[in-house]
XYZ file of C-alpha atoms in Angstrom:
697
model
C 8.775 24.409 1.108
C 6.971 24.220 4.412
C 8.979 24.699 7.964
C 9.929 22.100 10.602
C 9.500 23.453 13.636
C 10.349 21.682 17.151
C 8.735 20.470 20.341
C 10.921 22.619 22.899
C 10.406 19.459 25.515
C 11.114 17.187 22.748
C 12.826 17.761 19.515
C 14.844 20.808 20.268
C 16.911 21.702 17.344
C 15.366 19.280 14.654
C 15.706 20.347 11.320
C 13.738 21.062 8.537
C 12.485 18.105 6.593
C 14.725 17.147 3.733
C 13.060 17.619 0.188
C 14.095 15.566 -1.908
C 14.253 17.004 -5.340
C 14.404 14.997 -8.603
C 16.456 15.899 -11.872
C 20.563 16.487 -11.383
C 21.502 14.897 -8.563
C 25.069 13.815 -8.170
C 24.890 13.739 -12.164
C 22.622 10.792 -11.969
C 20.212 12.467 -14.172
C 17.004 10.612 -15.573
C 16.283 10.062 -18.826
C 13.096 12.664 -19.985
C 10.077 11.298 -20.881
C 10.149 9.868 -24.096
C 13.750 9.240 -24.166
C 14.266 5.957 -23.477
C 13.513 3.690 -20.145
C 15.378 4.825 -17.016
C 18.187 3.149 -15.792
C 18.148 -0.663 -14.754
C 17.438 -1.107 -11.274
C 20.347 -2.421 -8.661
C 19.259 -6.319 -7.609
C 19.565 -6.945 -4.029
C 22.594 -8.761 -4.665
C 24.151 -5.893 -6.251
C 22.831 -3.393 -3.816
C 24.714 -5.347 -1.155
C 27.816 -5.661 -2.585
C 27.856 -1.744 -3.252
C 27.208 -1.318 0.152
C 30.182 -3.654 1.030
C 32.356 -1.434 -1.265
C 31.062 1.516 0.126
C 32.248 0.152 4.059
C 35.539 -0.846 2.583
C 36.207 3.102 1.446
C 34.886 4.150 4.249
C 37.621 2.104 6.247
C 40.179 3.571 4.325
C 39.643 7.560 4.948
C 43.212 9.033 6.143
C 43.072 9.983 9.878
C 43.203 13.606 8.979
C 40.008 13.734 7.429
C 38.641 12.382 11.260
C 40.281 15.013 13.345
C 40.235 18.699 13.055
C 43.485 20.718 13.534
C 43.737 22.124 16.668
C 43.556 25.734 15.387
C 40.529 25.205 13.580
C 38.839 23.871 16.960
C 40.177 26.491 18.807
C 38.944 29.336 16.503
C 35.715 27.421 16.555
C 35.366 27.254 19.965
C 35.753 30.975 20.154
C 32.839 31.667 17.709
C 29.740 32.145 19.624
C 26.196 29.890 18.527
C 24.386 31.277 15.879
C 20.956 29.633 15.246
C 22.232 26.057 16.100
C 23.360 23.963 13.800
C 22.007 22.484 10.818
C 22.090 18.813 9.987
C 23.891 17.586 7.278
C 22.203 17.180 3.822
C 20.281 14.285 3.680
C 20.481 13.639 -0.175
C 23.072 11.354 0.997
C 20.715 9.517 2.873
C 17.870 9.502 0.388
C 19.277 7.895 -3.092
C 17.451 7.363 -5.477
C 17.170 3.679 -7.488
C 20.964 3.675 -8.363
C 23.338 1.307 -10.304
C 25.595 -0.350 -7.777
C 28.143 2.558 -8.532
C 26.233 5.160 -7.672
C 24.749 3.101 -4.365
C 28.397 2.715 -2.925
C 28.918 6.447 -3.466
C 25.749 7.201 -1.822
C 26.757 4.864 1.079
C 29.818 6.156 1.554
C 28.596 10.083 1.364
C 26.000 8.631 4.215
C 28.778 7.357 6.792
C 30.863 10.434 6.110
C 27.609 12.515 7.534
C 27.274 10.175 10.367
C 30.606 11.058 11.386
C 29.754 15.049 11.691
C 29.064 15.993 14.976
C 25.418 16.431 16.278
C 23.445 19.445 15.579
C 23.460 22.308 18.737
C 20.177 23.160 20.311
C 19.017 26.256 18.823
C 18.636 28.968 21.500
C 15.225 30.150 22.484
C 14.081 34.092 23.230
C 13.796 34.444 26.589
C 9.745 34.729 27.939
C 8.616 32.875 24.804
C 5.608 31.004 25.873
C 6.236 26.822 24.967
C 3.950 26.372 21.598
C 1.744 23.087 22.972
C 2.713 23.306 26.849
C 0.642 22.640 29.607
C -2.879 20.790 29.002
C -4.687 22.451 25.789
C -8.122 23.495 25.558
C -10.207 21.429 23.527
C -12.724 22.044 20.525
C -15.503 22.392 23.123
C -13.507 24.536 25.508
C -13.937 28.270 25.482
C -10.857 28.883 23.839
C -9.916 27.774 20.019
C -13.621 26.694 19.289
C -14.211 29.513 16.609
C -13.837 26.941 13.840
C -14.515 23.226 13.866
C -11.916 20.408 13.415
C -12.973 18.458 10.465
C -12.263 14.924 9.320
C -12.992 13.615 5.536
C -12.905 9.928 5.444
C -12.230 9.562 1.663
C -11.013 5.184 2.611
C -10.304 2.894 5.108
C -13.475 2.566 6.681
C -16.029 -0.391 6.475
C -13.050 -1.852 4.534
C -9.708 -2.898 4.662
C -7.200 -0.740 2.522
C -7.684 1.925 0.560
C -6.398 4.065 3.531
C -7.087 7.974 2.703
C -7.906 11.003 5.144
C -8.075 14.396 4.833
C -7.935 16.517 7.959
C -9.365 20.392 7.829
C -8.741 23.273 10.172
C -10.017 26.215 8.295
C -8.837 26.848 4.970
C -6.198 24.213 5.485
C -6.081 20.504 4.615
C -3.802 17.942 5.480
C -4.173 14.615 3.640
C -3.192 11.302 5.764
C -2.398 8.933 3.175
C -3.311 7.602 -0.015
C -3.662 4.035 -0.502
C -4.902 1.229 -2.685
C -6.912 -2.067 -2.231
C -7.462 -5.132 -4.529
C -10.288 -5.969 -6.269
C -12.981 -8.493 -4.986
C -14.401 -11.297 -6.643
C -17.098 -9.341 -8.330
C -14.824 -7.021 -10.114
C -13.760 -9.292 -12.648
C -10.785 -7.682 -14.785
C -10.146 -4.953 -12.374
C -6.317 -4.535 -11.352
C -6.611 -2.098 -8.627
C -9.025 0.034 -6.848
C -8.027 3.604 -5.329
C -10.181 6.432 -3.706
C -12.238 8.734 -5.433
C -10.320 11.853 -5.485
C -13.272 14.149 -6.498
C -13.278 16.089 -3.008
C -9.672 16.410 -3.130
C -9.679 17.742 -6.528
C -12.524 20.352 -5.994
C -10.590 21.707 -2.909
C -7.226 21.457 -4.440
C -5.929 25.181 -3.733
C -6.379 24.419 -0.123
C -4.283 21.027 0.241
C -1.124 22.224 1.891
C 0.596 18.209 1.899
C 0.108 14.625 1.985
C 1.714 13.182 5.062
C 2.178 9.374 5.239
C 2.310 7.080 7.924
C 4.021 4.406 6.424
C 5.210 2.144 3.074
C 2.660 -0.285 2.783
C 0.448 -0.537 -0.423
C -2.560 0.268 1.346
C -1.471 3.578 2.403
C 0.807 4.495 -0.718
C -0.224 2.728 -3.335
C -2.840 5.274 -4.665
C -0.397 8.538 -4.659
C 0.480 8.366 -8.493
C -3.205 8.598 -9.286
C -3.519 11.404 -7.097
C -0.318 13.435 -8.206
C -1.600 13.108 -11.838
C -4.607 15.402 -10.924
C -3.011 17.860 -8.237
C 0.556 18.844 -7.438
C 1.071 18.815 -3.493
C 4.046 18.114 -1.204
C 4.649 14.595 0.328
C 6.052 13.810 3.961
C 7.025 11.072 5.394
C 10.039 8.989 6.810
C 13.083 7.650 4.609
C 11.690 4.147 3.716
C 8.341 5.402 3.164
C 9.429 7.728 0.803
C 12.112 5.386 -0.828
C 9.162 3.126 -1.964
C 7.363 6.057 -2.979
C 10.047 7.109 -5.272
C 9.907 3.418 -6.935
C 6.044 3.874 -7.820
C 6.301 7.809 -8.925
C 9.410 6.973 -11.065
C 7.122 3.972 -13.073
C 4.426 6.932 -13.588
C 7.245 9.167 -14.870
C 6.128 11.827 -12.039
C 9.270 11.674 -10.095
C 10.354 14.524 -12.085
C 7.985 16.894 -10.573
C 7.252 15.691 -7.002
C 8.205 17.021 -4.031
C 9.458 14.507 -1.534
C 10.342 15.721 2.055
C 12.455 13.399 4.406
C 11.027 13.462 8.085
C 12.047 11.467 11.236
C 10.038 10.564 14.324
C 9.931 13.591 16.489
C 9.657 15.919 14.075
C 7.261 18.647 13.528
C 6.027 20.137 10.314
C 3.854 23.386 9.798
C 1.300 23.146 7.164
C -1.083 26.032 7.096
C -2.684 26.368 10.707
C -1.948 22.820 11.744
C 1.393 21.820 12.995
C 2.044 17.724 12.261
C 4.241 15.658 14.672
C 5.542 12.561 13.699
C 5.711 9.848 16.746
C 7.369 6.617 16.477
C 5.564 3.350 16.167
C 6.325 -0.322 15.672
C 4.333 -1.746 12.729
C 5.389 -4.740 10.510
C 7.344 -2.248 7.938
C 10.351 -0.288 9.238
C 9.641 3.784 9.408
C 6.130 3.667 10.653
C 4.973 6.720 12.575
C 1.892 8.281 14.260
C 0.621 11.577 13.459
C -0.198 14.338 15.832
C -2.163 17.414 14.411
C -1.791 20.494 16.435
C -4.399 23.163 15.559
C -6.182 25.922 17.385
C -9.095 23.692 18.191
C -7.368 21.087 19.996
C -4.872 18.139 19.160
C -6.049 15.368 17.196
C -3.900 12.276 16.902
C -4.024 9.663 14.212
C -2.310 6.131 14.918
C -1.744 4.796 11.639
C -1.306 0.992 11.610
C 1.066 0.232 14.695
C 1.272 -2.293 17.164
C 3.757 -2.272 20.482
C 6.681 -4.264 20.219
C 8.546 -4.223 23.569
C 11.287 -6.124 21.685
C 11.707 -4.766 18.239
C 13.860 -5.821 15.340
C 15.771 -2.665 15.004
C 15.533 -1.629 18.841
C 13.311 1.601 18.562
C 10.250 0.889 20.423
C 7.133 2.496 19.903
C 7.058 6.133 21.471
C 4.704 5.584 24.826
C 6.144 8.671 26.580
C 4.867 11.085 23.889
C 1.368 9.278 23.608
C 1.385 9.828 27.527
C 2.367 13.738 27.341
C -0.213 14.291 24.798
C -2.637 12.659 27.010
C -1.530 15.085 29.719
C -1.572 18.052 27.065
C -5.093 17.188 26.330
C -6.146 15.210 23.263
C -9.520 16.581 21.355
C -9.806 13.509 18.918
C -7.940 9.897 18.321
C -8.428 8.328 15.605
C -6.817 4.563 16.147
C -6.496 1.600 13.492
C -8.890 -1.165 14.301
C -7.553 -3.999 12.088
C -7.086 -6.508 15.284
C -9.662 -5.042 17.400
C -11.417 -8.771 17.457
C -8.682 -10.282 19.187
C -8.044 -10.243 22.791
C -4.740 -10.103 24.576
C -1.272 -8.497 22.876
C 0.657 -9.096 19.519
C 3.359 -11.162 19.871
C 6.754 -9.713 18.866
C 8.590 -10.187 15.357
C 11.523 -11.195 17.396
C 9.506 -14.744 18.160
C 9.214 -15.193 14.456
C 12.990 -15.590 14.396
C 13.013 -18.003 16.991
C 10.869 -20.418 14.988
C 13.235 -19.558 11.809
C 15.708 -21.121 13.575
C 14.224 -24.459 14.762
C 13.065 -24.910 11.133
C 16.084 -24.451 9.578
C 18.086 -27.153 11.838
C 14.615 -29.378 10.842
C 15.280 -28.969 7.127
C 18.706 -30.472 7.557
C 20.405 -30.668 4.032
C 17.228 -29.372 1.984
C 17.037 -26.289 0.097
C 14.699 -23.366 2.042
C 12.284 -21.378 0.143
C 10.605 -18.613 2.303
C 7.207 -16.916 0.979
C 6.483 -13.368 2.454
C 5.334 -9.644 2.522
C 7.735 -8.120 0.127
C 7.504 -5.311 2.721
C 8.136 -7.059 5.939
C 11.741 -5.792 6.138
C 12.120 -6.911 9.941
C 11.144 -10.879 8.634
C 13.433 -10.594 5.873
C 16.048 -9.351 8.191
C 15.619 -12.346 10.448
C 15.815 -14.508 7.497
C 19.442 -13.340 6.368
C 20.512 -13.538 9.971
C 19.309 -16.938 10.651
C 20.912 -18.223 6.856
C 23.887 -16.603 7.856
C 24.458 -18.602 11.209
C 23.754 -21.494 9.355
C 26.092 -20.903 6.719
C 23.594 -20.753 3.981
C 23.468 -18.086 0.743
C 20.292 -16.406 0.332
C 18.818 -15.035 -2.893
C 15.595 -13.097 -3.933
C 13.011 -14.097 -6.113
C 9.785 -11.865 -7.301
C 9.719 -8.328 -8.464
C 8.410 -6.563 -5.564
C 10.640 -8.669 -3.144
C 13.845 -7.447 -5.370
C 13.014 -4.049 -5.454
C 11.749 -3.636 -1.859
C 15.080 -5.319 -0.622
C 17.330 -3.340 -2.983
C 15.881 -0.391 -1.572
C 15.846 -1.364 2.006
C 19.755 -2.023 1.569
C 20.450 1.155 -0.190
C 19.020 2.993 3.038
C 20.335 0.916 5.430
C 17.375 -0.758 6.763
C 18.547 -4.268 5.997
C 22.032 -5.219 7.521
C 23.512 -7.817 4.883
C 26.786 -9.827 5.594
C 29.378 -9.789 2.988
C 28.520 -12.171 0.276
C 25.417 -13.276 2.066
C 23.433 -12.390 -1.104
C 23.714 -14.147 -4.129
C 22.108 -13.701 -7.592
C 19.189 -15.849 -8.909
C 21.265 -17.007 -11.469
C 24.154 -18.154 -9.596
C 21.635 -20.827 -7.790
C 22.621 -23.525 -9.893
C 26.198 -22.920 -8.453
C 25.399 -23.816 -4.970
C 24.079 -27.507 -3.389
C 20.612 -27.213 -2.421
C 21.713 -27.391 1.393
C 23.521 -24.005 1.086
C 20.465 -22.249 -0.554
C 17.625 -20.107 0.917
C 15.193 -18.105 -0.959
C 13.042 -15.592 0.048
C 10.033 -15.184 -2.401
C 6.762 -13.555 -3.211
C 3.527 -15.568 -3.478
C 2.790 -15.730 0.667
C -1.159 -14.929 -0.355
C -1.340 -17.188 -3.428
C -1.296 -14.662 -6.196
C -1.458 -16.421 -9.609
C 1.372 -14.360 -10.806
C 3.960 -14.112 -7.812
C 7.000 -16.602 -7.918
C 6.203 -19.160 -5.129
C 2.994 -19.836 -7.650
C 4.931 -20.013 -10.411
C 7.223 -22.384 -8.849
C 4.213 -24.615 -7.568
C 2.534 -24.394 -11.368
C 5.903 -25.235 -12.803
C 6.345 -21.977 -15.082
C 9.077 -20.072 -12.941
C 12.017 -19.902 -15.373
C 15.032 -20.239 -12.821
C 13.447 -22.224 -9.894
C 11.929 -25.658 -9.935
C 10.590 -27.241 -6.800
C 10.981 -31.344 -5.769
C 11.388 -33.227 -2.914
C 14.499 -31.708 -1.625
C 12.654 -28.446 -0.910
C 11.481 -27.109 2.482
C 9.254 -24.653 1.979
C 7.853 -22.122 4.596
C 4.624 -20.080 4.230
C 5.672 -17.107 6.527
C 2.079 -15.042 6.528
C -1.497 -15.286 7.805
C -3.965 -15.361 4.302
C -5.672 -12.143 4.051
C -9.759 -13.067 4.534
C -10.863 -13.928 0.982
C -7.018 -15.731 -0.116
C -7.471 -18.624 1.768
C -8.178 -21.083 -1.545
C -5.804 -19.602 -3.575
C -3.188 -20.309 -0.775
C -4.734 -23.699 -0.454
C -4.122 -24.221 -3.996
C -0.656 -23.395 -3.739
C 0.250 -25.435 -0.760
C -1.453 -28.385 -2.681
C 0.443 -28.010 -5.537
C 3.696 -28.145 -3.689
C 3.072 -30.971 -1.969
C 2.120 -32.753 -4.836
C 5.764 -31.883 -6.377
C 7.116 -33.669 -3.132
C 8.185 -30.620 -0.956
C 7.362 -30.402 2.716
C 5.219 -27.093 3.082
C 5.028 -25.597 6.951
C 2.020 -23.156 6.663
C 0.106 -24.075 10.216
C 0.100 -21.044 12.288
C 1.353 -23.596 15.220
C 5.000 -23.278 13.878
C 4.704 -19.331 14.675
C 6.125 -18.194 11.533
C 3.920 -15.321 11.129
C 2.930 -12.066 13.706
C 0.650 -9.299 13.142
C 1.714 -5.849 12.311
C -1.358 -4.809 14.105
C -2.597 -4.018 17.783
C -4.621 -6.453 19.384
C -6.987 -5.136 22.120
C -4.667 -4.986 24.706
C -2.399 -2.868 23.002
C -5.691 -0.528 21.439
C -6.683 -0.053 25.528
C -2.698 1.285 26.140
C -3.190 3.895 23.222
C -6.739 4.544 24.930
C -5.193 4.998 28.600
C -2.568 7.098 27.681
C -3.877 9.772 25.064
C -7.364 9.937 27.171
C -8.916 11.306 24.390
C -12.088 13.552 24.699
C -13.769 11.970 21.336
C -12.598 8.579 19.768
C -12.835 7.644 16.254
C -12.134 4.216 15.263
C -10.449 3.680 11.878
C -8.645 1.348 9.204
C -11.163 -1.767 9.476
C -14.219 -3.386 8.489
C -17.568 -2.351 10.393
C -17.239 -5.265 12.473
C -13.655 -4.052 13.529
C -14.921 -0.557 14.116
C -18.008 -1.546 16.306
C -15.230 -3.460 18.181
C -12.752 -0.925 18.835
C -15.266 1.579 19.999
C -16.513 -1.072 22.406
C -12.688 -1.008 23.810
C -13.165 2.852 23.939
C -16.712 2.521 26.035
C -14.785 0.304 28.563
C -12.496 2.835 29.747
C -14.955 5.209 30.215
C -15.645 7.313 27.100
C -19.287 8.571 26.815
C -21.151 6.822 23.927
C -22.318 10.077 22.425
C -18.251 10.826 21.853
C -17.265 7.797 20.090
C -17.744 8.075 16.724
C -18.512 5.490 14.021
C -18.828 7.188 10.328
C -18.157 5.980 6.835
C -16.741 6.560 3.955
C -17.633 10.364 2.529
C -19.450 11.494 5.870
C -17.574 14.263 7.067
C -16.880 14.198 11.090
C -16.692 17.944 12.708
C -15.471 18.501 16.329
C -16.819 21.905 17.198
C -17.692 23.786 20.501
C -20.824 21.958 20.093
C -19.610 18.592 20.041
C -19.748 16.361 17.300
C -21.749 16.922 13.453
C -21.911 14.131 11.130
C -24.509 15.749 8.704
C -22.390 16.505 5.383
C -21.595 14.029 3.061
C -18.762 14.314 0.402
C -18.110 12.441 -2.845
C -16.340 9.274 -1.598
C -16.434 5.694 -3.175
C -14.481 3.206 -5.506
C -12.465 4.151 -8.467
C -11.333 0.647 -10.233
C -8.432 0.809 -12.188
C -7.858 -1.337 -15.384
C -4.674 -1.405 -16.977
C -4.061 2.295 -18.321
C -7.956 2.833 -17.517
C -8.522 5.141 -14.450
C -12.558 5.149 -13.416
C -13.691 4.289 -16.916
C -15.049 0.881 -15.559
C -18.086 1.252 -13.723
C -20.877 -0.448 -12.448
C -22.439 -1.454 -16.048
C -19.096 -2.510 -17.511
C -18.670 -4.953 -14.504
C -22.381 -6.123 -14.989
C -21.378 -7.071 -18.665
C -18.141 -8.443 -17.441
C -20.339 -10.756 -14.753
C -22.682 -11.532 -17.293
C -19.799 -12.824 -19.737
C -18.253 -14.775 -17.227
C -21.349 -16.665 -16.157
C -23.139 -17.372 -19.469
C -21.132 -16.378 -22.195
C -21.933 -14.682 -25.265
C -23.987 -15.048 -28.757
C -23.507 -12.934 -31.594
C -25.799 -12.957 -34.737
C -24.768 -11.735 -38.076
C -27.003 -10.767 -40.531
C -26.536 -8.830 -44.127
C -29.821 -7.149 -45.518
C -30.073 -5.492 -48.888
C -30.402 -1.958 -48.787
C -33.179 -1.641 -51.633
C -35.103 -4.425 -51.057
C -34.621 -4.947 -46.827
C -34.674 -9.125 -47.980
C -31.696 -10.966 -45.952
C -28.868 -11.132 -48.380
C -26.695 -13.543 -46.049
C -26.929 -14.970 -42.214
C -28.158 -15.155 -39.977
C -25.015 -16.395 -38.588
C -24.245 -17.520 -35.146
C -21.163 -17.465 -33.107
C -20.648 -18.315 -29.895
C -18.145 -17.954 -27.047
C -18.176 -19.531 -23.602
C -21.913 -20.460 -24.256
C -22.064 -23.913 -25.813
C -19.336 -26.057 -27.843
C -21.072 -25.087 -31.125
C -20.079 -29.182 -32.428
C -21.884 -30.630 -29.903
C -24.964 -28.164 -30.285
C -25.308 -27.966 -34.039
C -29.463 -28.539 -33.349
C -29.747 -25.632 -30.631
C -27.709 -23.397 -33.637
C -29.948 -24.550 -36.181
C -33.012 -23.891 -34.119
C -31.880 -20.662 -33.138
C -31.135 -19.623 -36.698
C -34.849 -20.420 -37.328
C -36.099 -18.038 -34.627
C -33.970 -14.985 -35.952
C -34.846 -15.764 -39.321
C -38.811 -15.977 -38.425
C -38.333 -12.362 -36.362
C -36.817 -10.858 -39.382
C -39.971 -11.826 -41.209
C -42.003 -10.806 -39.165
C -40.191 -7.317 -38.942
C -40.140 -7.126 -42.547
C -44.153 -7.733 -42.600
C -44.611 -4.900 -40.246
C -42.223 -2.714 -42.374
C -39.783 -2.212 -39.093
C -36.992 -0.587 -40.664
C -35.186 0.852 -37.969
C -31.900 -1.066 -36.918
C -31.993 -0.283 -33.123
C -36.068 -2.031 -33.464
C -34.580 -5.012 -35.174
C -31.999 -5.661 -32.961
C -34.198 -5.291 -29.603
C -36.735 -7.844 -31.394
C -34.338 -10.298 -32.272
C -32.257 -10.102 -28.789
C -35.687 -10.533 -27.078
C -37.033 -13.332 -29.551
C -33.572 -15.311 -29.088
C -33.526 -14.832 -25.093
C -36.907 -16.331 -24.720
C -36.102 -19.454 -26.613
C -32.396 -20.131 -25.263
C -33.539 -19.846 -21.886
C -36.693 -22.208 -22.366
C -33.864 -24.789 -24.109
C -30.968 -23.873 -21.855
C -32.339 -22.401 -18.776
C -29.023 -19.702 -19.137
C -28.982 -16.023 -20.090
C -26.228 -15.165 -22.614
C -25.131 -11.906 -23.843
C -26.906 -11.532 -27.138
C -25.033 -9.218 -29.710
C -27.112 -8.555 -33.233
C -25.042 -7.255 -35.886
C -26.690 -6.160 -38.770
C -24.798 -5.212 -42.227
C -26.474 -3.451 -44.965
C -25.370 -3.808 -49.054
């Protein structure tokens, strides 16, 4: 397990990251692979009830457990400090997916741990120098420049999503995030797209760990596929690893995975690189930036971030630490570019809560249905708070929404008043004016809960004129048509739908130009490399760096697979490594390539035509057929003449081949395909896929 060290100026006495191992933990042993399914996950309502039970149990603790006897206090006072005091074990603070009873035990243990005294600072040896004090020599200086600091982007450049970057120093590699993206319209049948892990697999012995910035799919969704290939420890905050646990459990990888819990301010030594975790604001709790302290200089990676001066959880981005790093010296800054085209500052998440209050009042006696991203815990918290204020019960619909909400409640990221959450099956027990439904489907996904409500296929919820629907999200580019279709369907059912930006029902979780400039000004990087965005986003972000005085030669625009080296002689971008898109279709990973996609597109555009012929093996005469079957090309009953003529073309082609004594089946099929393709294009201007099948008897 990797060591966790401390910054003497900031995080003195911080504990080691808590390693979460699966297996026997509190008697909650999961079934082995092949011995049945894992225990059923707790629903959000069950998790909330478990928390209520835990709080009630904690309130009944006897007074003698809260106060130690005076003799023990006196004895403890006489003992000298030896190496500082460890934090209480974080197993109670990192529960796995559990039943309500197990969640209650976990919550009670977490509260007991919270009552324990804070860790005492660890004494330092006299005369020992601060590890990163003062201004640090950069890679271009005289010291620390023998080995270059290498950045290997494997995803997230010239695209939105699929974020994955390797940081190298010497023989050590640390991977930042491992995300996925969703398929484009030219990838029919593909479920998800993940980075190409070839480079990481080839260098797996050098990888010291994977550090995670936050728990969004585009940053953690590819982890199960990477961990099937290599075994490496993972480092992330509590909620991030809580969401990772669910993914690993689905892929039956949790038993052999090493999950290490860290908090903002912690440092982890991974080879010759020390990784520092810095608190930032984003649309999901537990988001962090990363600072890599190496002999070649300090590299800062912002992750996804925004600057929120009034965050829901009260934990503002640690701008002071960014400023301190700037004073110490930052060799390179890798910064989020998603909103680099937008001027100004991103609005606070709290502004959405004020909009919710106005809209709840406007809804009157109608049922309220709110669609949002499942991972936006702060948004869900504001919905629950507003519903409580208006005396409405809350229920959750949608698999991902249920899973994330239940996990957030178990880990204490969601605060739910007693009795506020109800089960979906209990919805019929309450009148519409007493209900709020939080659901998935804000992006118009066909199988999401809101889409099924709009199409009338949801088993438990149906939409009518007594519904007031809020889509609390902005359509991701490319999803506008899907969202529009869902909105139209909801209007046709008589519901009122709030989706316009004028109602302020959504704010971004990414920094706009004003915030990006703030981080640039605070860190004062020698080199600047925009990341996380399409090419136009990277260009706009680079322009912000130039406007603040960073020389053009020190701004790096790279691409996936192109290695960037920060060394004594400046920046190098000469080396290319394997990087690209690996498509996942069902259980197949990487078996869908360009040829398969080409065939799928052709089938979707022009259809399929199959010719079945039976030939006598001795005389080479046609015994049966040719029979023609079409799918997606023409409707046979309305195109009998075309099929008849096509059959004649095949028969004529077979006769010519027999005259020329063409007996090779491959040649026969080729001749049939060419002749029929030419005929059909002349008749229909279409080019269906033609599949000749020859049987020999």
